[in-house]
JSON list of C-alpha atoms in Angstrom, two decimals:
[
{"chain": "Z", "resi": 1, "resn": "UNK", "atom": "CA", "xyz": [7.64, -39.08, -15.37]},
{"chain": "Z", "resi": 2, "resn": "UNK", "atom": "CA", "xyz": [8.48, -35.50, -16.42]},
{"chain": "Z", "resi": 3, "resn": "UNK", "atom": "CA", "xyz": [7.73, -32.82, -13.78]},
{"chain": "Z", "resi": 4, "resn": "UNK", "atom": "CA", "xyz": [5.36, -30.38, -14.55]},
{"chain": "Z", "resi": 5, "resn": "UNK", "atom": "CA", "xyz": [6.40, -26.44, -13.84]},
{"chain": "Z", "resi": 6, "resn": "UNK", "atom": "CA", "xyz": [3.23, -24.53, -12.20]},
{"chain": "Z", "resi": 7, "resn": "UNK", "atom": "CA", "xyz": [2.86, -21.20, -13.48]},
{"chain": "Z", "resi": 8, "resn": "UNK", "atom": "CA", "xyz": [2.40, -18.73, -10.94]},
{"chain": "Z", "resi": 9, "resn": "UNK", "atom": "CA", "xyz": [-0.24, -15.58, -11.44]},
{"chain": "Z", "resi": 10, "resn": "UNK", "atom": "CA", "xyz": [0.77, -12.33, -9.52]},
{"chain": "Z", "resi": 11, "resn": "UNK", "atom": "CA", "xyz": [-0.03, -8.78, -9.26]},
{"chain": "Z", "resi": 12, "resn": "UNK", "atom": "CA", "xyz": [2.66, -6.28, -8.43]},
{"chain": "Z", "resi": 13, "resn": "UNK", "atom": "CA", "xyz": [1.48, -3.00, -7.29]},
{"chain": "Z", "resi": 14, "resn": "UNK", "atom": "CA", "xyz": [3.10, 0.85, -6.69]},
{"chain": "Z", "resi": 15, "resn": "UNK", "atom": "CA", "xyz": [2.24, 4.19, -6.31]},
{"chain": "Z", "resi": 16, "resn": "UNK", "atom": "CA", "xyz": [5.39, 6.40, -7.71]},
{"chain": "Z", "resi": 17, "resn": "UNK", "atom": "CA", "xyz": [2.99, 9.54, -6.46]},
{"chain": "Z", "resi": 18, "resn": "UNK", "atom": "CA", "xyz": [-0.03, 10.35, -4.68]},
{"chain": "Z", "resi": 19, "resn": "UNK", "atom": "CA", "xyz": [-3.42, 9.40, -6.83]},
{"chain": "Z", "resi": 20, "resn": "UNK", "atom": "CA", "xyz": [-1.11, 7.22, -8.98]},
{"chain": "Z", "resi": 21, "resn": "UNK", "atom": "CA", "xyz": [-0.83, 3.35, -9.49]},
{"chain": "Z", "resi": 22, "resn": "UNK", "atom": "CA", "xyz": [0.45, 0.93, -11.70]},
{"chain": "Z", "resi": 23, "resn": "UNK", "atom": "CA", "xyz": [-0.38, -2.63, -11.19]},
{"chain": "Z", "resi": 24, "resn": "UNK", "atom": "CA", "xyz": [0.49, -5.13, -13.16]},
{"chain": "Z", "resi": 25, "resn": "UNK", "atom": "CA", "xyz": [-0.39, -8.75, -13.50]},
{"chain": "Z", "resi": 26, "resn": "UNK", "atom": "CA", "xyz": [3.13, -10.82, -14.32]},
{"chain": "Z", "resi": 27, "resn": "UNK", "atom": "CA", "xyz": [3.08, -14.71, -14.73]},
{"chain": "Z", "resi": 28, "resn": "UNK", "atom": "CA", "xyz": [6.26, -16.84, -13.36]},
{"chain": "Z", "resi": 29, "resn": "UNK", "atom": "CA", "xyz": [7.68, -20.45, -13.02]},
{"chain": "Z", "resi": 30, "resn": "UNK", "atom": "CA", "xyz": [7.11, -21.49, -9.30]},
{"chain": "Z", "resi": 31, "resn": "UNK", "atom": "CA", "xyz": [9.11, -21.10, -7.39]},
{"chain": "Z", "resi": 32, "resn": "UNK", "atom": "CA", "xyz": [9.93, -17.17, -7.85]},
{"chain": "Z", "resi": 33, "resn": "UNK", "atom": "CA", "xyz": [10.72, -14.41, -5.01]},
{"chain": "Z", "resi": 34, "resn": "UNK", "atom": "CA", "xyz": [9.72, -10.75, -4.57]},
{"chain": "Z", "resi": 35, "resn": "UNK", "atom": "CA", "xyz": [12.58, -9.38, -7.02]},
{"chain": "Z", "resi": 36, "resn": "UNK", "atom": "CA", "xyz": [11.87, -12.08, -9.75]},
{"chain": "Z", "resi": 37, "resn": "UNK", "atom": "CA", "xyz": [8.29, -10.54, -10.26]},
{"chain": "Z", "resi": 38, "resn": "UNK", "atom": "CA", "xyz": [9.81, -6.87, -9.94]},
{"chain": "Z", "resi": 39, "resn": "UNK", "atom": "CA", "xyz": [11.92, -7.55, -12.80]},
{"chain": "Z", "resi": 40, "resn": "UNK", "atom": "CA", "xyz": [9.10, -9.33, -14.68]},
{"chain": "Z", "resi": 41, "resn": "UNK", "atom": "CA", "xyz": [7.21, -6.08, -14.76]},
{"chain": "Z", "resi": 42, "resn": "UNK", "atom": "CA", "xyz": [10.12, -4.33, -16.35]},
{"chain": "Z", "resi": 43, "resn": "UNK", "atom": "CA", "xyz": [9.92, -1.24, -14.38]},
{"chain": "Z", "resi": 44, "resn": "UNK", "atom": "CA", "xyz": [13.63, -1.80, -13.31]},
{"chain": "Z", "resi": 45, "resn": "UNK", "atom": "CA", "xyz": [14.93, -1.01, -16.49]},
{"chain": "Z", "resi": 46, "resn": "UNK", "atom": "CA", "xyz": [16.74, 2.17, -16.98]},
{"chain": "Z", "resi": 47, "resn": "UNK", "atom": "CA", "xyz": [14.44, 5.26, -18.02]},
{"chain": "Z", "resi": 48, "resn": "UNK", "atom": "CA", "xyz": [11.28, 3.71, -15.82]},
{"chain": "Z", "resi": 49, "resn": "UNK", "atom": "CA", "xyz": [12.27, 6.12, -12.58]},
{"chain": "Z", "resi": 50, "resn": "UNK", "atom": "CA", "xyz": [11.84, 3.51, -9.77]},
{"chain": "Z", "resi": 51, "resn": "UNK", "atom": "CA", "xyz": [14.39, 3.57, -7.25]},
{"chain": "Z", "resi": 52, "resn": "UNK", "atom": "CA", "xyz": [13.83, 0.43, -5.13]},
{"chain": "Z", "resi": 53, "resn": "UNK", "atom": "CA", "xyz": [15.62, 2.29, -2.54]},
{"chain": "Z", "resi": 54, "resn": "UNK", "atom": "CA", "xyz": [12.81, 4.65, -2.03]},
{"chain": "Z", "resi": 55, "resn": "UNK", "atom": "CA", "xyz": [10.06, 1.28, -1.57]},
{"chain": "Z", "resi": 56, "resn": "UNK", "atom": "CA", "xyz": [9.50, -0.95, 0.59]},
{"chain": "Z", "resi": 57, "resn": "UNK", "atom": "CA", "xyz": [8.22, -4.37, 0.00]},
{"chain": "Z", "resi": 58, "resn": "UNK", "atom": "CA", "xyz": [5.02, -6.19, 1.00]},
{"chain": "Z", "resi": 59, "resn": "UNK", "atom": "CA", "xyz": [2.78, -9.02, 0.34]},
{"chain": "Z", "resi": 60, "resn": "UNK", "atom": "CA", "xyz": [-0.69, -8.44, 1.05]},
{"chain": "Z", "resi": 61, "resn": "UNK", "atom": "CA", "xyz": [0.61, -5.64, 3.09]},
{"chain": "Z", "resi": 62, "resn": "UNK", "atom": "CA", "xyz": [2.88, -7.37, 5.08]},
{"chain": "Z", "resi": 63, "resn": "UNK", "atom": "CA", "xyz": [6.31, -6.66, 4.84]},
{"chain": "Z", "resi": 64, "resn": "UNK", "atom": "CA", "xyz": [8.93, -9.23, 3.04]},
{"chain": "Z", "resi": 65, "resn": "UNK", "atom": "CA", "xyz": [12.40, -9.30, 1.90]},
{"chain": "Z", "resi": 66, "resn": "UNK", "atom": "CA", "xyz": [13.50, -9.03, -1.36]},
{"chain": "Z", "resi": 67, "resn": "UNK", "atom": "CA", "xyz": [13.82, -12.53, -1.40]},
{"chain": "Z", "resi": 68, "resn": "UNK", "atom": "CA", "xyz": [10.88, -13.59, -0.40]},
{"chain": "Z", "resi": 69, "resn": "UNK", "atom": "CA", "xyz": [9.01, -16.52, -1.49]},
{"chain": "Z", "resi": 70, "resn": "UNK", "atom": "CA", "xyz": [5.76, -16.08, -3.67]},
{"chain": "Z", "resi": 71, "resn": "UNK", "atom": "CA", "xyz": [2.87, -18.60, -3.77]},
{"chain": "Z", "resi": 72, "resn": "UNK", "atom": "CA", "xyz": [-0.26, -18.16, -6.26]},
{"chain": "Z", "resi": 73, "resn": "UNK", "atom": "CA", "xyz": [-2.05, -14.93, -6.39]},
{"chain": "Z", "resi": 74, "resn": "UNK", "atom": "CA", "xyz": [-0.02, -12.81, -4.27]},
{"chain": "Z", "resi": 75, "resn": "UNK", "atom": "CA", "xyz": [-0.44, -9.42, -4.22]},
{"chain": "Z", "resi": 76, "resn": "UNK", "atom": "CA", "xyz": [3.39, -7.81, -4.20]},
{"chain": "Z", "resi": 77, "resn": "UNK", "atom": "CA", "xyz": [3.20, -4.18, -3.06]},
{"chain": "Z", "resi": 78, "resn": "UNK", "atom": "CA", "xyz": [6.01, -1.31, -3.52]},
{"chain": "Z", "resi": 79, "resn": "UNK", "atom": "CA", "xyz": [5.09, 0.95, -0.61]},
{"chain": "Z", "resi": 80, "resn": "UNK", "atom": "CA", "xyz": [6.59, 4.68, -0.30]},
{"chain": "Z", "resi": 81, "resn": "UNK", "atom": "CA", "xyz": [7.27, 5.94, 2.96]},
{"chain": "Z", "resi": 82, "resn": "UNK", "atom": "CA", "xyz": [4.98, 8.37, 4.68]},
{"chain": "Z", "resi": 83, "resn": "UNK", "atom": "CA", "xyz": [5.42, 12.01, 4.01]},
{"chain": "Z", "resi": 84, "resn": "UNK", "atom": "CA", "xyz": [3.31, 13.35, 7.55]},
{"chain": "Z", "resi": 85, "resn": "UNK", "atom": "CA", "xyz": [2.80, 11.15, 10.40]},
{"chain": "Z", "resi": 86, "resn": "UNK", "atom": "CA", "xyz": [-1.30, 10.39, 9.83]},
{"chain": "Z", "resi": 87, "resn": "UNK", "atom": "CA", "xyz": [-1.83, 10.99, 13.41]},
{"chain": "Z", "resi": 88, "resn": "UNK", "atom": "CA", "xyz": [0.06, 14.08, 13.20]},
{"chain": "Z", "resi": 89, "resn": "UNK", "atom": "CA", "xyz": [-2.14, 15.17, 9.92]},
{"chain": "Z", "resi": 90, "resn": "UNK", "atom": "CA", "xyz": [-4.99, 14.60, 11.99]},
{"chain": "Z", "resi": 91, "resn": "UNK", "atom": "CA", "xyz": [-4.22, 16.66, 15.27]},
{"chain": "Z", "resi": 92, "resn": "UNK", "atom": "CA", "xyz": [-3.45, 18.89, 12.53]},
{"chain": "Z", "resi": 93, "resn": "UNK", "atom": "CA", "xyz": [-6.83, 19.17, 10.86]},
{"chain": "Z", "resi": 94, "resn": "UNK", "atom": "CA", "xyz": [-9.02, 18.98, 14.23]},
{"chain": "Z", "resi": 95, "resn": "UNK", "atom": "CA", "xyz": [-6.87, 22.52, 15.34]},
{"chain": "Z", "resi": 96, "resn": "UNK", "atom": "CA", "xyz": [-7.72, 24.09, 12.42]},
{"chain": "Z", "resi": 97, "resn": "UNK", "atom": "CA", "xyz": [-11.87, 22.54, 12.45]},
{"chain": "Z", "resi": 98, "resn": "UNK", "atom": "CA", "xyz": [-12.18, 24.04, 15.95]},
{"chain": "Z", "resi": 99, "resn": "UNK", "atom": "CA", "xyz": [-14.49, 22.72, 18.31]},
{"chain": "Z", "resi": 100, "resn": "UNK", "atom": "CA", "xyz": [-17.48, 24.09, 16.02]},
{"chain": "Z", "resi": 101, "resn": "UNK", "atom": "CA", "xyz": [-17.94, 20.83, 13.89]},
{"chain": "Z", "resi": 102, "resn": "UNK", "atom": "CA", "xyz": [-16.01, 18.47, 16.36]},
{"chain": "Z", "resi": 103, "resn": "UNK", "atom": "CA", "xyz": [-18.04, 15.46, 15.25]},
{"chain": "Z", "resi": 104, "resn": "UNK", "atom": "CA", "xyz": [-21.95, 13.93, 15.48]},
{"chain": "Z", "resi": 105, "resn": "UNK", "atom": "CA", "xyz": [-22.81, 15.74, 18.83]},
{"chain": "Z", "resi": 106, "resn": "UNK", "atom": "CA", "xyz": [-21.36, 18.88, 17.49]},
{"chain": "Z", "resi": 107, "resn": "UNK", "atom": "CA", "xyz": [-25.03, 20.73, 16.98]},
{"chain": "Z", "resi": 108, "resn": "UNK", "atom": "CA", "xyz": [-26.77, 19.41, 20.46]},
{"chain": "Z", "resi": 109, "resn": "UNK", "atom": "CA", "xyz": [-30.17, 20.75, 21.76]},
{"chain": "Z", "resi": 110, "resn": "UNK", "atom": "CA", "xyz": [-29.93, 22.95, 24.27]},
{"chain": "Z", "resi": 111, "resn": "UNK", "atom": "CA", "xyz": [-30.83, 21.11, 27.44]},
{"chain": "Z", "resi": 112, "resn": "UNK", "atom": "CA", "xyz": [-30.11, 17.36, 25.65]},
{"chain": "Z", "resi": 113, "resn": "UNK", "atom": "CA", "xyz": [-28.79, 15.03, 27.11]},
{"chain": "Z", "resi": 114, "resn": "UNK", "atom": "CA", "xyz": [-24.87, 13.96, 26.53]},
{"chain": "Z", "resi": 115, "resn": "UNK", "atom": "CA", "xyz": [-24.59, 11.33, 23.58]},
{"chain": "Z", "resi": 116, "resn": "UNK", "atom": "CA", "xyz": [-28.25, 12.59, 22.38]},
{"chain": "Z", "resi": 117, "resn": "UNK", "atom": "CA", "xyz": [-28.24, 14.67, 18.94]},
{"chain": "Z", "resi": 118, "resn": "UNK", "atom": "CA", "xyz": [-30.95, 17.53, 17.76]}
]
């Protein structure tokens, strides 16, 4: 009896910039890794600009080798790294706000009680 070779359906995902994504659904013989799929898409080739050394890798957002096992309908991600610390960002922004518009209970009645809006 002649074995039969499941197909497997993935989507690869990046964003090369900010506001940008290409996602692409490849098709492989099981079993296939992370780089398999990567080279499926064809963005490896020379001329497409992506520089695996700038990515990292992850399946449904959790980080895998490059050799990682895929099963059915994983979701491979190519993940930049962070330009500003988000916590950072935010200290940022809430310096610049103020204490004027510091949240819900910005705008309170005078005489309210705490926690208690207009």
């Amino acid at each position: 009896m002649a074995e039969s070779v499941k197909a497997l359906s993935l989507t690869v995902a990046m964003a090369p910039a900010p506001r940008q994504v290409r996602e692409q659904v490849v098709c492989l013989p099981s079993p296939a890794t992370v780089m398999q799929a990567l080279r499926a898409t064809g963005w490896l080739e020379p001329g497409e600009g992506v520089d695996l050394n700038r990515y990292t890798v992850s399946v449904w957002g959790r980080r895998v080798g490059w050799e990682q096992a895929l099963r059915e309908g994983d979701r491979i991600e190519l993940c930049r790294a962070l330009v500003v610390d988000p916590k950072v960002a935010r200290r940022e922004r809430f310096a610049k706000q103020g204490a004027r518009g510091t949240g819900l209970f910005a705008r309170r009645r005078p005489g309210a009680a705490a926690g208690y809006g207009a």
